[in-house]
Amino acid sequence: MASSTVEDLLPLRHAMGRAMKRKEDPRFIRGAGRFLDDVVLPHMLYLALVHSPYPHARIKSIDKTAALAIPGVKAVITGEDLVAAKLAWLPTFHGFDQQMVLAVGKALFQHQEVAGVIATSREIALDAAELVEVDYEPLDCVVDPFESKLDKIILRDDREAKTNHIYHWEVGAREATDAALEAADVRIKERILSPRCHPAPLEPCGAVADMNKATGRLTIYMTSQAPHVHRTAFSLVTGIPEDKIHVISLDVGGGFGNKVPVYPGYVVATVASVILGVPVKWVETRTENLTTTGFARDYHMDVEIGATKEGRVTALKVTTTADHGAFDAAADPRKYPAGMFGIVTGAYDFPNAFAEVDAYFTNKAPGGIAYRCSFRVTEASFAIERGMDILAQALKMEPVALRKLNFIKKEQFPYPSPLGFVYDSGDYHLTLDKALEVIGYDELRKEQAEKRSRGELMGIGISTFAEIVGAGPGKNFDILGIKMFDSAEIRIHPTGSGIVRAGTKSQGQGHETTWAQIVAEELGLDPQELMVEEGDTDTAPYGLGTYASRSTPVAGGALALAARRIREKAKKIAAHLMEASEDDVEWKDYKFSVKGVPGKSVTMKEVAFAAYTNPAPDSEPGLEATYYYDPPNLTFPHGAYIAVVDVDRDTGYVKVRRFLAVDDCGTIINPLVVEGQIHGGLTEGFAIAFMQEIKYDESGSNLNTNFTEYLVPTSLETPHWETDRTVTPSPHHPIGAKGVGESPNVGSPAAFVNAVVDALSPLGVTNIEMPMTREKVWRAIRDAEAKA
Ligand code: CDP
């Protein structure tokens, strides 16, 4: 049975939580990092962190004495110790800000890391952490970005600018957009909140830092989505030459953007290992993961749309206030401080558009990471897909008709959007038509009309998102200055099997399967005989890692092009084997043949053997290639999602009766992997829409610090997903593929909210904020009834 709210299950969850606590199940109580469980090194020590109970407090003193007196405690490290070592601050993603490793002078958010205790066991380290005596002087805190704007309390003493304002970013034509809004027949304006949520990977973050004094090499086993970038960051921060640093990231237990940043625990474990000369292990607890590592969203978006009375949109203006927490650790590339928020015009052909974002510090955990999202694309998609429904309501127009009237047409691609991106390809009408047909839209609307006549609340919500994935190109996108290309290296062994390495790092996306498929398809080899390896900086070529659905658009391109380099060389060898001129050799049906000579052909396996045993006279032996691919553009997947809900008028209970996702991610490498990506992303989108929020109370306390307060959907709550697809290849990608991993998370929240608002619209409801808990829906119904 699938139900769509979670309140019924809370007693069960609390009971489960208590049972797990009793059993001390490390996966739930202490976090895990499964691959780190297997990293057990001689003389290894363990790190536990001390956290600030206050969201904003001056640190008057830290007394280590009691902790150091515990047998087994080897060291206690504080922020001041790191100042002395010049390691107190970390660069954040785009270099606009830096982040304290351990609090120096002030703690700026509740749970901020204040000290680290290193001991012979994790238990001793945790016990001793409680004995580190920190004398705090609590200060007034700021948890609301709109209050932060007023600069009454300045949070960051370390910055020259005495303001909480971080940056202003804008794109588009402000004056033309304002004028078009003024002149519009119909104009809507709504504040749309994309609430603070958390990627909550099932295994939290962790690291084992191993400074080997004998070899002079620092090996860091860590839960990293971007191992090479982390190696560079560690080298830049510590001054250890990059060749002396070896980062290994294996099965990290889910990432979703959460394992892209460098966190204080990694740095303190590394510093401790360098100082003590033995390996130091740090594995986060669930609470540490939820309270200190990168959150997502927290965008307050004022959306204005102007339209003619027939429903043709004339202007879009979005003014956003962004809450970045205590440090600007947002995962946005340098040239785009608000990421790819410029995709906010979505699938619609707006003649005028303007978007601006102002970001502020608050006393909350830092982040703003791209949780299953390409740098603010989820926020943008939510804004426009909600905005279009609000406009449809104002125009008293069918949301489908409004969307179809305003879609960018197939013939308009490549489409230059008014906010600066050039969409590569798409057929939005086709995808929506398919969704309407598969779900039986007209029948559903009839059923809804009947139900409404009986006073029942049924809703149908549509989201026809167009998004942007695949950062690079390097000319536009970089992290810490490193261009966002990606890489592949392929070595074919004499017997035709091989090893495929990429600069990406799968966290469950199935690269082991799909990378082998890309190479096998290009070379006519067996994908089962191609071993895929990622995540080891000593062996994989330099890449920017996996997040933001960039792996297929960028590394996928590198893999195809590296394979084609191999094919070029193989052609020479094939010509030599067949005693033909290279010009007469063609690659057809997965083998090399001599044009016009039927039956004269050699397979790639035969060529591979010859590459080592009988190479062409003018070519070097061996069969391998590397490609660093900087894509010419991003890719623009899209989809049409339809949610059908029934809302219980008395209790506010929402049942998601059906949900159909029709996705278009260009050429599909593996339908099963794509299906899995869609199911997972929809489940996360469902959780964001109905269950999850990282909430702070007025005093700055985080109210969602574990899985009994921050809810992850189980199979009990999760609806049944229906999926389908259309295929519009990307014209510039070597195999026509676009990214897909994030699409369901980007597209689905608006479909859920649009469905619930549609259900409540007969009562006059026009908006409801996520998460749409039963209480919130119940209140919306009661308030609307009271107004009526
Ligand atoms: O960067 P990330 O791996 O998270 O996202 P992605 O590039 O969207 O790929 C997710 C998974 O779906 C990978 O295994 C891809 O190869 C696969 N995929 C596919 O089979 N066909 C596509 N058109 C896109 C992705």
Tab-separated table of C-alpha atoms in Angstrom, residues 586-764:
chain	number	residue	atom	x	y	z
A	586	GLU	CA	35.692	1.005	-43.395
A	587	TRP	CA	34.141	0.400	-39.954
A	588	LYS	CA	30.791	-1.246	-40.502
A	589	ASP	CA	28.667	-3.621	-38.430
A	590	TYR	CA	31.211	-3.530	-35.587
A	591	LYS	CA	34.160	-4.686	-37.706
A	592	PHE	CA	36.692	-3.406	-40.234
A	593	SER	CA	36.092	-4.457	-43.841
A	594	VAL	CA	37.679	-3.685	-47.169
A	595	LYS	CA	35.230	-1.640	-49.228
A	596	GLY	CA	33.874	-3.633	-52.148
A	597	VAL	CA	35.526	-6.923	-51.081
A	598	PRO	CA	32.815	-9.025	-49.429
A	599	GLY	CA	33.964	-11.283	-46.625
A	600	LYS	CA	37.280	-9.504	-46.078
A	601	SER	CA	37.078	-8.205	-42.560
A	602	VAL	CA	38.772	-8.239	-39.138
A	603	THR	CA	37.240	-7.754	-35.712
A	604	MET	CA	38.479	-5.381	-33.030
A	605	LYS	CA	39.623	-8.399	-31.020
A	606	GLU	CA	41.843	-9.500	-33.892
A	607	VAL	CA	43.164	-5.986	-34.270
A	608	ALA	CA	43.853	-5.788	-30.514
A	609	PHE	CA	45.974	-8.940	-30.663
A	610	ALA	CA	47.841	-7.622	-33.675
A	611	ALA	CA	48.474	-4.303	-31.886
A	612	TYR	CA	50.787	-6.190	-29.559
A	613	THR	CA	51.973	-9.040	-31.826
A	614	ASN	CA	51.970	-7.651	-35.344
A	615	PRO	CA	51.544	-3.869	-35.312
A	616	ALA	CA	51.443	-1.891	-38.536
A	617	PRO	CA	54.973	-0.900	-39.600
A	618	ASP	CA	54.324	2.822	-39.173
A	619	SER	CA	52.417	2.656	-35.866
A	620	GLU	CA	53.599	2.198	-32.308
A	621	PRO	CA	52.579	-1.003	-30.504
A	622	GLY	CA	49.676	-1.092	-28.042
A	623	LEU	CA	46.069	0.052	-28.211
A	624	GLU	CA	45.108	2.799	-25.864
A	625	ALA	CA	43.842	6.364	-25.893
A	626	THR	CA	42.980	9.263	-23.635
A	627	TYR	CA	40.556	12.092	-24.270
A	628	TYR	CA	39.949	15.252	-22.299
A	629	TYR	CA	36.580	16.514	-23.469
A	630	ASP	CA	35.464	20.093	-23.077
A	631	PRO	CA	31.899	20.109	-24.419
A	632	PRO	CA	30.864	22.924	-26.774
A	633	ASN	CA	27.577	23.452	-24.895
A	634	LEU	CA	25.459	22.030	-22.116
A	635	THR	CA	22.681	19.548	-22.815
A	636	PHE	CA	19.011	20.354	-22.237
A	637	PRO	CA	16.887	17.352	-21.225
A	638	HIS	CA	13.197	17.856	-20.608
A	639	GLY	CA	10.129	16.021	-19.432
A	640	ALA	CA	6.388	16.079	-18.898
A	641	TYR	CA	5.285	14.874	-15.466
A	642	ILE	CA	1.701	14.422	-14.327
A	643	ALA	CA	0.633	13.785	-10.732
A	644	VAL	CA	-2.885	12.768	-9.743
A	645	VAL	CA	-3.860	13.255	-6.092
A	646	ASP	CA	-6.892	12.855	-3.875
A	647	VAL	CA	-7.051	15.118	-0.838
A	648	ASP	CA	-9.127	14.209	2.187
A	649	ARG	CA	-11.041	17.346	3.061
A	650	ASP	CA	-11.382	16.502	6.753
A	651	THR	CA	-7.834	15.415	7.534
A	652	GLY	CA	-5.633	17.022	4.873
A	653	TYR	CA	-4.341	13.583	3.888
A	654	VAL	CA	-2.969	13.555	0.345
A	655	LYS	CA	-2.899	10.343	-1.592
A	656	VAL	CA	-0.741	10.367	-4.717
A	657	ARG	CA	-2.893	8.098	-6.807
A	658	ARG	CA	-0.823	8.189	-9.987
A	659	PHE	CA	2.411	9.732	-11.145
A	660	LEU	CA	3.629	9.566	-14.724
A	661	ALA	CA	7.085	10.771	-15.783
A	662	VAL	CA	7.810	11.061	-19.491
A	663	ASP	CA	11.473	11.980	-19.854
A	664	ASP	CA	13.610	12.944	-22.790
A	665	CYS	CA	17.345	12.637	-22.189
A	666	GLY	CA	18.385	12.258	-25.811
A	667	THR	CA	20.050	9.011	-26.811
A	668	ILE	CA	19.652	6.472	-24.031
A	669	ILE	CA	22.671	4.354	-23.184
A	670	ASN	CA	20.888	1.926	-20.869
A	671	PRO	CA	17.098	2.066	-20.413
A	672	LEU	CA	17.198	0.089	-17.175
A	673	VAL	CA	19.771	2.404	-15.593
A	674	VAL	CA	17.761	5.429	-16.732
A	675	GLU	CA	14.582	3.917	-15.274
A	676	GLY	CA	16.392	3.415	-11.971
A	677	GLN	CA	17.582	7.025	-12.011
A	678	ILE	CA	14.020	8.239	-12.622
A	679	HIS	CA	12.539	6.104	-9.835
A	680	GLY	CA	15.157	7.284	-7.331
A	681	GLY	CA	14.835	10.930	-8.288
A	682	LEU	CA	11.039	10.858	-8.166
A	683	THR	CA	11.192	9.350	-4.702
A	684	GLU	CA	13.477	12.160	-3.578
A	685	GLY	CA	11.218	14.742	-5.252
A	686	PHE	CA	8.237	13.210	-3.470
A	687	ALA	CA	10.089	13.438	-0.146
A	688	ILE	CA	10.930	17.100	-0.733
A	689	ALA	CA	7.346	17.882	-1.711
A	690	PHE	CA	5.689	16.116	1.214
A	691	MET	CA	8.109	15.249	3.994
A	692	GLN	CA	11.461	16.955	4.206
A	693	GLU	CA	12.698	20.286	5.443
A	694	ILE	CA	15.710	21.371	7.463
A	695	LYS	CA	13.991	23.797	9.780
A	696	TYR	CA	15.485	26.134	12.363
A	697	ASP	CA	13.532	27.667	15.193
A	698	GLU	CA	13.808	31.342	16.049
A	699	SER	CA	16.702	30.675	18.396
A	700	GLY	CA	18.702	29.042	15.602
A	701	SER	CA	18.229	25.432	16.693
A	702	ASN	CA	18.156	22.876	13.918
A	703	LEU	CA	14.944	20.867	14.353
A	704	ASN	CA	15.749	18.041	11.944
A	705	THR	CA	18.853	16.345	13.224
A	706	ASN	CA	18.135	12.657	12.608
A	707	PHE	CA	15.983	10.312	10.557
A	708	THR	CA	13.091	10.415	12.967
A	709	GLU	CA	12.827	14.166	12.373
A	710	TYR	CA	14.120	14.379	8.824
A	711	LEU	CA	12.099	11.801	6.992
A	712	VAL	CA	13.363	9.603	4.217
A	713	PRO	CA	10.568	7.833	2.357
A	714	THR	CA	10.280	4.097	2.669
A	715	SER	CA	8.438	1.807	0.273
A	716	LEU	CA	5.374	2.316	2.480
A	717	GLU	CA	4.982	5.980	1.619
A	718	THR	CA	6.427	5.974	-1.888
A	719	PRO	CA	3.856	6.065	-4.708
A	720	HIS	CA	3.968	3.747	-7.688
A	721	TRP	CA	5.902	5.410	-10.531
A	722	GLU	CA	4.850	5.149	-14.159
A	723	THR	CA	7.483	6.100	-16.734
A	724	ASP	CA	7.787	6.612	-20.452
A	725	ARG	CA	10.077	8.465	-22.800
A	726	THR	CA	10.676	10.408	-25.964
A	727	VAL	CA	14.117	10.683	-27.574
A	728	THR	CA	15.461	13.975	-28.936
A	729	PRO	CA	19.242	13.527	-29.302
A	730	SER	CA	21.616	16.324	-28.430
A	731	PRO	CA	23.078	17.570	-31.711
A	732	HIS	CA	26.491	18.333	-30.240
A	733	HIS	CA	27.094	15.388	-27.900
A	734	PRO	CA	29.251	12.672	-29.531
A	735	ILE	CA	26.512	10.044	-29.029
A	736	GLY	CA	23.533	12.408	-28.727
A	737	ALA	CA	23.049	11.724	-25.006
A	738	LYS	CA	21.903	14.250	-22.410
A	739	GLY	CA	22.147	13.817	-18.641
A	740	VAL	CA	19.192	12.385	-16.745
A	741	GLY	CA	20.064	11.655	-13.106
A	742	GLU	CA	18.643	14.851	-11.731
A	743	SER	CA	15.633	15.315	-14.052
A	744	PRO	CA	13.106	13.569	-11.788
A	745	ASN	CA	14.218	15.610	-8.802
A	746	VAL	CA	14.102	18.815	-10.842
A	747	GLY	CA	10.746	18.162	-12.460
A	748	SER	CA	8.655	16.397	-9.858
A	749	PRO	CA	8.234	18.795	-6.887
A	750	ALA	CA	6.219	21.258	-9.017
A	751	ALA	CA	3.978	18.454	-10.311
A	752	PHE	CA	3.126	17.429	-6.742
A	753	VAL	CA	2.455	20.987	-5.579
A	754	ASN	CA	0.485	21.831	-8.723
A	755	ALA	CA	-1.647	18.729	-8.111
A	756	VAL	CA	-2.413	19.618	-4.487
A	757	VAL	CA	-3.150	23.279	-5.360
A	758	ASP	CA	-5.349	22.078	-8.238
A	759	ALA	CA	-7.241	19.876	-5.789
A	760	LEU	CA	-7.737	22.790	-3.406
A	761	SER	CA	-8.396	25.403	-6.098
A	762	PRO	CA	-12.218	25.174	-5.838
A	763	LEU	CA	-11.722	26.519	-2.300
A	764	GLY	CA	-9.740	29.478	-3.657
